[in-house]
Amino acid sequence: MYSSLLKIQIKKELLLNESIQWLRVIEGKIKHAINFSAFRKALESDDMSFAIIQWAYKTILKIFNLVYSDLIKNDYHLKIWREDTRIILKKSDKLNYSILKTYRIITLLNCLNKVAEKIIAVQLSYTAEINDKLLNFDQMRDKKQRSAIDAVLNLVHNVQMTKSWENTLIYLLLNVKEVFDHVALKQLIKILIKLKILINLINWVKCFL
């Protein structure tokens, strides 16, 4: 699923003056990602649970730290981690199961892969927080100390301000996740280059997708 997509070429000269830096992965982030993972997650085909990984981490801590640090530093996501098992489940209390929307798909991912994704997610979240060029000020999701409550309060504030000015306010609500259910990798890479994201991170995104 990824062999043809990885042929995208990135011209390093476009990224010589990066304004956004990618932090070094520290041992504390790896430890947190491993130790604060739920035991009861469904297992992938290798049957390796978070409980096993946590016990292994206590025994060979240095190897775990070295592997994850080097993989992320060198912009590589293991091929075996990109594989998954997908299960189709029926949604309950539906009248017509011939309709696709009456089913949902759950994806079982490799637990070692989930650890890597958690580390990257923390890196991305922090990078987005300290760089105002990446996300709009009103962005709520995936930002620390922002929630659905903050989104509603923001909406109420705008309504009240518009009312006080005796103007008309129109809000257009879109389910973006449902509409854009596919990531165009080439377009995403172009956007990341335009934002002057560090080339290491761009290479990791290529490898991950």
Backbone as CSV, one residue per row, in Angstrom:
resi,resn,N_x,N_y,N_z,CA_x,CA_y,CA_z,C_x,C_y,C_z
1,MET,0.812,-1.213,0.000,0.000,0.000,0.000,0.850,1.270,0.000
2,TYR,2.164,1.113,0.205,2.988,2.308,0.325,4.117,2.382,-0.680
3,SER,4.357,1.307,-1.428,5.535,1.269,-2.307,5.508,2.350,-3.372
4,SER,4.369,2.579,-4.000,4.304,3.579,-5.057,4.337,4.996,-4.513
5,LEU,3.792,5.187,-3.310,3.732,6.526,-2.739,5.091,7.025,-2.291
6,LEU,5.988,6.108,-1.935,7.265,6.506,-1.392,8.236,7.019,-2.443
7,LYS,7.801,7.084,-3.690,8.649,7.571,-4.763,8.695,9.093,-4.822
8,ILE,7.917,9.751,-3.952,7.913,11.211,-3.917,9.311,11.705,-3.558
9,GLN,9.799,12.675,-4.294,11.120,13.217,-4.044,11.009,14.581,-3.364
10,ILE,11.878,14.809,-2.387,11.916,16.092,-1.695,13.248,16.770,-1.992
11,LYS,13.185,17.990,-2.471,14.400,18.734,-2.752,14.883,19.409,-1.461
12,LYS,16.047,18.960,-0.983,16.541,19.459,0.299,16.803,20.959,0.279
13,GLU,17.117,21.499,-0.897,17.415,22.930,-0.950,16.193,23.779,-0.601
14,LEU,14.995,23.183,-0.734,13.785,23.922,-0.370,13.655,24.059,1.137
15,LEU,14.414,23.259,1.887,14.253,23.214,3.327,15.512,23.647,4.081
16,LEU,16.376,24.395,3.414,17.625,24.782,4.049,17.409,25.751,5.203
17,ASN,16.364,26.563,5.106,16.122,27.571,6.133,14.898,27.216,6.963
18,GLU,14.939,26.021,7.584,13.791,25.600,8.377,13.558,26.569,9.530
19,SER,12.308,26.974,9.699,11.971,27.852,10.815,11.313,27.063,11.935
20,ILE,10.962,25.809,11.664,10.300,24.974,12.657,11.194,23.774,12.946
21,GLN,11.543,23.604,14.197,12.491,22.566,14.574,11.784,21.343,15.166
22,TRP,12.408,20.193,15.015,11.881,18.915,15.504,12.722,18.513,16.703
23,LEU,12.070,18.343,17.861,12.789,18.063,19.090,13.380,16.652,19.122
24,ARG,14.468,16.519,19.824,15.077,15.206,20.016,14.195,14.365,20.938
25,VAL,14.053,13.092,20.619,13.247,12.200,21.453,14.034,11.856,22.715
26,ILE,13.451,12.158,23.874,14.127,11.864,25.136,13.538,10.604,25.765
27,GLU,14.301,10.000,26.660,13.901,8.728,27.249,12.586,8.829,28.011
28,GLY,12.333,9.982,28.616,11.103,10.154,29.390,9.852,9.987,28.538
29,LYS,9.911,10.443,27.290,8.751,10.318,26.395,8.499,8.867,26.015
30,ILE,9.578,8.127,25.810,9.448,6.708,25.469,8.867,5.943,26.656
31,LYS,9.385,6.219,27.837,8.900,5.559,29.053,7.423,5.855,29.284
32,HIS,7.035,7.097,29.103,5.634,7.490,29.310,4.721,6.804,28.297
33,ALA,5.138,6.759,27.038,4.321,6.133,25.991,4.097,4.652,26.255
34,ILE,5.115,3.985,26.825,5.008,2.546,27.105,4.206,2.283,28.378
35,ASN,4.518,3.007,29.439,3.917,2.717,30.748,2.475,3.197,30.888
36,PHE,2.072,4.165,30.068,0.708,4.674,30.182,-0.148,4.213,29.000
37,SER,0.025,2.969,28.624,-0.781,2.347,27.573,-1.702,1.312,28.202
38,ALA,-2.936,1.240,27.702,-3.946,0.358,28.292,-3.608,-1.112,28.060
39,PHE,-3.770,-1.916,29.105,-3.495,-3.353,29.017,-4.473,-4.068,28.099
40,ARG,-5.713,-3.594,28.046,-6.785,-4.372,27.425,-7.006,-4.061,25.951
41,LYS,-6.064,-3.441,25.326,-6.177,-3.194,23.888,-6.167,-4.521,23.125
42,ALA,-6.985,-4.580,22.057,-7.008,-5.795,21.238,-5.650,-5.994,20.583
43,LEU,-5.223,-7.259,20.483,-3.895,-7.559,19.974,-3.900,-7.745,18.468
44,GLU,-2.751,-7.441,17.853,-2.541,-7.715,16.443,-2.079,-9.156,16.315
45,SER,-1.697,-9.550,15.114,-1.359,-10.947,14.832,-0.155,-11.468,15.612
46,ASP,0.726,-10.569,16.098,1.914,-11.039,16.831,1.613,-11.367,18.292
47,ASP,0.380,-11.064,18.758,-0.056,-11.374,20.130,0.815,-10.728,21.197
48,MET,1.455,-9.619,20.868,2.293,-8.927,21.850,1.496,-7.790,22.483
49,SER,1.187,-7.923,23.742,0.363,-6.935,24.439,1.235,-5.853,25.067
50,PHE,0.576,-4.790,25.566,1.313,-3.730,26.253,1.904,-4.251,27.562
51,ALA,1.239,-5.242,28.178,1.772,-5.815,29.412,3.138,-6.449,29.156
52,ILE,3.258,-7.182,28.054,4.534,-7.815,27.694,5.587,-6.749,27.404
53,ILE,5.182,-5.714,26.659,6.122,-4.645,26.290,6.618,-3.915,27.536
54,GLN,5.716,-3.682,28.491,6.110,-2.981,29.719,7.092,-3.799,30.552
55,TRP,6.860,-5.108,30.628,7.800,-5.963,31.346,9.139,-6.017,30.621
56,ALA,9.100,-6.089,29.302,10.342,-6.121,28.520,11.109,-4.811,28.675
57,TYR,10.371,-3.696,28.730,11.011,-2.384,28.864,11.810,-2.283,30.167
58,LYS,11.268,-2.866,31.227,11.978,-2.843,32.516,13.290,-3.620,32.433
59,THR,13.319,-4.658,31.598,14.491,-5.534,31.501,15.537,-5.008,30.529
60,ILE,15.093,-4.538,29.371,16.030,-4.073,28.330,15.724,-2.617,27.964
61,LEU,15.660,-1.798,28.974,15.307,-0.378,28.825,16.194,0.324,27.806
62,LYS,17.491,0.095,27.869,18.423,0.796,26.977,18.168,0.447,25.513
63,ILE,17.813,-0.821,25.241,17.553,-1.237,23.859,16.302,-0.533,23.318
64,PHE,15.244,-0.477,24.127,14.020,0.216,23.717,14.315,1.680,23.408
65,ASN,15.023,2.346,24.315,15.332,3.766,24.117,16.155,3.996,22.858
66,LEU,17.121,3.109,22.627,17.986,3.231,21.456,17.198,3.019,20.164
67,VAL,16.364,1.971,20.128,15.609,1.640,18.914,14.644,2.749,18.546
68,TYR,13.815,3.180,19.496,12.823,4.216,19.187,13.482,5.546,18.840
69,SER,14.528,5.908,19.570,15.224,7.167,19.280,15.819,7.157,17.880
70,ASP,16.473,6.038,17.516,17.131,5.952,16.205,16.116,5.899,15.065
71,LEU,15.028,5.160,15.258,14.012,5.077,14.210,13.416,6.450,13.908
72,ILE,13.087,7.174,14.964,12.475,8.500,14.769,13.516,9.503,14.260
73,LYS,14.735,9.412,14.779,15.800,10.314,14.337,16.093,10.135,12.853
74,ASN,16.035,8.869,12.389,16.352,8.556,10.991,15.115,8.476,10.104
75,ASP,13.995,8.995,10.605,12.781,9.177,9.801,12.215,7.866,9.259
76,TYR,12.311,6.793,10.037,11.861,5.515,9.503,10.789,4.882,10.385
77,HIS,9.758,4.341,9.723,8.687,3.624,10.397,8.683,2.208,9.831
78,LEU,8.940,1.220,10.665,9.106,-0.158,10.200,7.928,-0.644,9.364
79,LYS,8.234,-1.384,8.300,7.193,-1.889,7.407,6.194,-2.770,8.142
80,ILE,6.692,-3.591,9.056,5.795,-4.497,9.780,4.813,-3.726,10.648
81,TRP,5.200,-2.514,11.053,4.307,-1.680,11.860,3.209,-1.051,11.007
82,ARG,3.416,-1.000,9.705,2.407,-0.400,8.819,1.304,-1.393,8.475
83,GLU,1.521,-2.657,8.812,0.506,-3.674,8.539,-0.513,-3.700,9.670
84,ASP,-1.753,-4.023,9.333,-2.782,-4.082,10.363,-3.817,-5.153,10.040
85,THR,-4.626,-5.464,11.016,-5.736,-6.400,10.843,-7.032,-5.632,11.019
86,ARG,-7.936,-5.756,10.068,-9.197,-5.014,10.136,-10.377,-5.970,10.282
87,ILE,-11.265,-5.624,11.200,-12.433,-6.456,11.485,-13.694,-5.639,11.247
88,ILE,-14.636,-6.218,10.525,-15.902,-5.547,10.229,-16.949,-5.997,11.240
89,LEU,-17.551,-5.046,11.918,-18.558,-5.341,12.937,-19.903,-4.722,12.557
90,LYS,-20.975,-5.418,12.873,-22.320,-4.881,12.660,-22.667,-3.899,13.775
91,LYS,-23.254,-2.774,13.393,-23.775,-1.858,14.400,-25.102,-2.418,14.909
92,SER,-25.353,-2.276,16.177,-26.552,-2.868,16.767,-27.821,-2.089,16.411
93,ASP,-28.937,-2.810,16.397,-30.275,-2.226,16.229,-30.458,-1.472,14.913
94,LYS,-29.921,-2.021,13.838,-30.123,-1.434,12.521,-31.141,-2.265,11.739
95,LEU,-31.971,-1.597,10.950,-33.051,-2.293,10.240,-32.567,-2.996,8.978
96,ASN,-31.639,-2.374,8.277,-31.220,-2.909,6.987,-29.696,-3.048,6.938
97,TYR,-29.197,-4.294,7.044,-27.754,-4.518,7.062,-27.147,-4.654,5.665
98,SER,-27.935,-4.322,4.651,-27.384,-4.276,3.297,-26.760,-2.915,3.005
99,ILE,-26.918,-1.971,3.929,-26.349,-0.624,3.795,-24.981,-0.591,4.481
100,LEU,-23.985,-0.041,3.807,-22.615,-0.044,4.322,-22.491,0.653,5.672
101,LYS,-23.267,1.705,5.886,-23.133,2.477,7.114,-23.624,1.738,8.351
102,THR,-24.232,0.569,8.161,-24.675,-0.213,9.316,-23.529,-1.075,9.867
103,TYR,-22.357,-0.931,9.263,-21.175,-1.655,9.727,-20.078,-0.660,10.117
104,ARG,-19.216,-1.087,10.981,-18.044,-0.262,11.313,-16.801,-1.148,11.302
105,ILE,-15.684,-0.537,10.968,-14.420,-1.262,10.866,-13.523,-0.874,12.040
106,ILE,-12.997,-1.868,12.731,-12.000,-1.593,13.754,-10.654,-2.104,13.244
107,THR,-9.625,-1.354,13.532,-8.285,-1.696,13.056,-7.406,-2.097,14.227
108,LEU,-6.833,-3.287,14.143,-5.919,-3.772,15.182,-4.491,-3.474,14.751
109,LEU,-3.814,-2.658,15.544,-2.456,-2.238,15.210,-1.439,-2.908,16.130
110,ASN,-0.239,-3.054,15.638,0.862,-3.581,16.420,1.127,-2.672,17.620
111,CYS,1.256,-3.243,18.816,1.426,-2.436,20.020,2.731,-1.646,20.019
112,LEU,3.788,-2.218,19.439,5.048,-1.478,19.321,4.869,-0.268,18.409
113,ASN,4.019,-0.431,17.398,3.699,0.678,16.508,2.933,1.766,17.254
114,LYS,2.016,1.352,18.128,1.238,2.326,18.895,2.129,3.172,19.793
115,VAL,3.160,2.548,20.342,4.116,3.292,21.167,4.806,4.365,20.326
116,ALA,5.255,3.979,19.127,5.913,4.935,18.226,4.975,6.080,17.867
117,GLU,3.710,5.746,17.587,2.734,6.776,17.229,2.485,7.734,18.386
118,LYS,2.463,7.207,19.608,2.262,8.071,20.776,3.416,9.052,20.937
119,ILE,4.626,8.573,20.725,5.798,9.441,20.838,5.735,10.551,19.784
120,ILE,5.423,10.170,18.551,5.324,11.155,17.470,4.193,12.142,17.746
121,ALA,3.070,11.651,18.277,1.922,12.521,18.575,2.299,13.595,19.601
122,VAL,3.056,13.194,20.612,3.516,14.157,21.626,4.445,15.187,20.992
123,GLN,5.347,14.711,20.130,6.275,15.611,19.430,5.517,16.629,18.569
124,LEU,4.534,16.113,17.807,3.756,16.980,16.926,2.945,18.000,17.720
125,SER,2.325,17.531,18.811,1.496,18.413,19.632,2.324,19.563,20.200
126,TYR,3.505,19.229,20.730,4.360,20.264,21.300,4.851,21.224,20.229
127,THR,5.239,20.681,19.080,5.714,21.514,17.977,4.634,22.484,17.516
128,ALA,3.391,21.984,17.449,2.270,22.835,17.038,1.982,23.923,18.069
129,GLU,2.169,23.595,19.345,1.903,24.568,20.408,2.887,25.728,20.392
130,ILE,4.156,25.433,20.106,5.175,26.479,20.196,5.381,27.222,18.875
131,ASN,4.697,26.786,17.823,4.817,27.467,16.524,3.439,27.907,16.044
132,ASP,3.200,29.208,16.066,1.884,29.723,15.693,1.618,29.664,14.188
133,LYS,2.605,29.207,13.407,2.420,29.127,11.962,1.683,27.855,11.534
134,LEU,1.624,26.870,12.424,1.080,25.572,12.033,-0.431,25.480,12.148
135,LEU,-0.983,25.949,13.259,-2.412,25.815,13.494,-3.063,27.169,13.705
136,ASN,-4.298,27.281,13.271,-5.072,28.492,13.501,-5.287,28.689,14.997
137,PHE,-5.383,29.942,15.413,-5.569,30.240,16.835,-6.819,29.557,17.394
138,ASP,-7.876,29.451,16.581,-9.127,28.857,17.032,-9.156,27.334,16.939
139,GLN,-8.044,26.719,16.536,-7.985,25.264,16.484,-8.187,24.684,17.881
140,MET,-9.123,23.739,18.015,-9.416,23.165,19.325,-8.846,21.757,19.480
141,ARG,-9.061,20.935,18.481,-8.670,19.526,18.618,-7.153,19.369,18.616
142,ASP,-6.694,18.403,19.407,-5.276,18.035,19.479,-4.390,19.163,19.991
143,LYS,-4.983,20.093,20.758,-4.195,21.127,21.412,-4.429,21.012,22.915
144,LYS,-3.362,21.153,23.676,-3.472,21.002,25.121,-4.404,22.054,25.707
145,GLN,-5.168,21.634,26.703,-6.094,22.507,27.425,-7.140,23.114,26.496
146,ARG,-7.458,22.415,25.410,-8.556,22.783,24.529,-9.496,21.588,24.430
147,SER,-10.801,21.845,24.503,-11.760,20.754,24.459,-13.025,21.203,23.742
148,ALA,-14.014,20.304,23.687,-15.300,20.637,23.074,-15.959,21.788,23.822
149,ILE,-15.739,21.849,25.130,-16.311,22.938,25.947,-15.756,24.281,25.485
150,ASP,-14.460,24.314,25.208,-13.844,25.556,24.726,-14.423,25.961,23.370
151,ALA,-14.694,24.977,22.525,-15.281,25.267,21.211,-16.674,25.873,21.366
152,VAL,-17.453,25.310,22.271,-18.813,25.830,22.503,-18.756,27.232,23.100
153,LEU,-17.860,27.447,24.059,-17.716,28.776,24.666,-17.306,29.811,23.615
154,ASN,-16.436,29.393,22.707,-16.020,30.288,21.627,-17.198,30.652,20.733
155,LEU,-18.032,29.649,20.438,-19.224,29.886,19.625,-20.189,30.824,20.335
156,VAL,-20.434,30.587,21.622,-21.351,31.441,22.406,-20.835,32.873,22.439
157,HIS,-19.521,33.020,22.618,-18.929,34.364,22.645,-19.170,35.094,21.325
158,ASN,-18.949,34.397,20.215,-19.157,35.023,18.903,-20.615,35.403,18.679
159,VAL,-21.522,34.549,19.136,-22.953,34.840,19.001,-23.312,36.084,19.806
160,GLN,-22.837,36.156,21.033,-23.139,37.299,21.901,-22.565,38.601,21.342
161,MET,-21.336,38.526,20.830,-20.719,39.725,20.265,-21.474,40.192,19.025
162,THR,-21.860,39.250,18.181,-22.615,39.597,16.970,-23.958,40.217,17.328
163,LYS,-24.600,39.656,18.338,-25.898,40.177,18.793,-25.766,41.596,19.331
164,SER,-24.695,41.845,20.080,-24.486,43.184,20.648,-24.230,44.222,19.557
165,TRP,-23.668,43.757,18.431,-23.419,44.665,17.305,-24.622,44.759,16.366
166,GLU,-25.674,44.012,16.707,-26.907,43.968,15.902,-26.621,43.506,14.471
167,ASN,-25.724,42.522,14.375,-25.415,41.930,13.078,-25.986,40.512,12.996
168,THR,-25.863,39.917,11.834,-26.327,38.539,11.638,-25.126,37.607,11.571
169,LEU,-25.213,36.524,12.318,-24.121,35.561,12.352,-24.555,34.258,11.683
170,ILE,-23.734,33.760,10.763,-24.015,32.485,10.101,-22.872,31.525,10.402
171,TYR,-23.220,30.363,10.933,-22.222,29.342,11.222,-22.436,28.153,10.295
172,LEU,-21.381,27.741,9.629,-21.430,26.573,8.757,-20.648,25.448,9.427
173,LEU,-21.347,24.359,9.766,-20.725,23.230,10.448,-20.514,22.089,9.462
174,LEU,-19.289,21.619,9.351,-18.961,20.552,8.406,-18.306,19.388,9.134
175,ASN,-18.662,18.192,8.726,-17.989,16.998,9.244,-16.795,16.720,8.331
176,VAL,-15.698,17.414,8.597,-14.525,17.351,7.726,-13.932,15.942,7.704
177,LYS,-13.904,15.301,8.867,-13.319,13.961,8.950,-14.067,12.974,8.067
178,GLU,-15.392,13.124,7.987,-16.204,12.208,7.190,-16.016,12.475,5.693
179,VAL,-15.887,13.749,5.351,-15.766,14.128,3.937,-14.372,13.806,3.400
180,PHE,-13.353,14.185,4.166,-11.972,13.971,3.730,-11.406,12.752,4.462
181,ASP,-11.806,11.582,4.020,-11.391,10.346,4.676,-10.143,9.740,4.034
182,HIS,-9.484,10.522,3.196,-8.278,10.039,2.515,-7.216,11.130,2.553
183,VAL,-5.983,10.736,2.808,-4.881,11.695,2.839,-4.127,11.636,1.517
184,ALA,-4.096,12.757,0.799,-3.334,12.852,-0.450,-1.881,13.128,-0.080
185,LEU,-1.060,12.105,-0.118,0.307,12.200,0.399,1.131,13.274,-0.316
186,LYS,1.070,13.320,-1.644,1.859,14.307,-2.385,1.475,15.735,-1.987
187,GLN,0.168,15.975,-1.854,-0.291,17.311,-1.479,0.132,17.644,-0.058
188,LEU,0.059,16.654,0.837,0.479,16.861,2.225,1.957,17.212,2.301
189,ILE,2.786,16.520,1.526,4.221,16.803,1.515,4.488,18.229,1.032
190,LYS,3.764,18.642,-0.003,3.925,20.011,-0.516,3.587,21.047,0.555
191,ILE,2.533,20.774,1.323,2.120,21.702,2.381,3.184,21.762,3.486
192,LEU,3.709,20.607,3.854,4.741,20.554,4.895,5.997,21.303,4.457
193,ILE,6.348,21.160,3.174,7.511,21.885,2.643,7.252,23.393,2.674
194,LYS,6.047,23.780,2.303,5.688,25.202,2.301,5.754,25.789,3.708
195,LEU,5.399,24.974,4.698,5.440,25.418,6.096,6.848,25.364,6.686
196,LYS,7.805,24.864,5.871,9.204,24.751,6.284,9.378,23.816,7.477
197,ILE,8.617,22.729,7.457,8.772,21.699,8.478,10.112,20.994,8.281
198,LEU,10.730,20.582,9.378,12.026,19.919,9.302,11.949,18.702,8.398
199,ILE,12.969,18.507,7.581,12.960,17.429,6.596,12.870,16.051,7.249
200,ASN,13.422,15.905,8.468,13.319,14.618,9.168,11.867,14.231,9.383
201,LEU,11.047,15.195,9.787,9.640,14.923,10.040,8.899,14.621,8.741
202,ILE,9.244,15.345,7.678,8.595,15.103,6.380,8.912,13.689,5.894
203,ASN,10.147,13.267,6.054,10.531,11.918,5.654,9.786,10.864,6.470
204,TRP,9.584,11.150,7.763,8.846,10.202,8.607,7.396,10.101,8.146
205,VAL,6.784,11.231,7.803,5.403,11.226,7.321,5.295,10.384,6.047
206,LYS,6.265,10.558,5.145,6.288,9.738,3.911,6.331,8.267,4.256
207,CYS,7.202,7.935,5.189,7.401,6.538,5.559,6.170,5.974,6.263
208,PHE,5.540,6.788,7.099,4.379,6.342,7.882,3.168,6.102,6.997
209,LEU,2.942,6.996,6.035,1.750,6.881,5.178,2.016,5.983,3.995
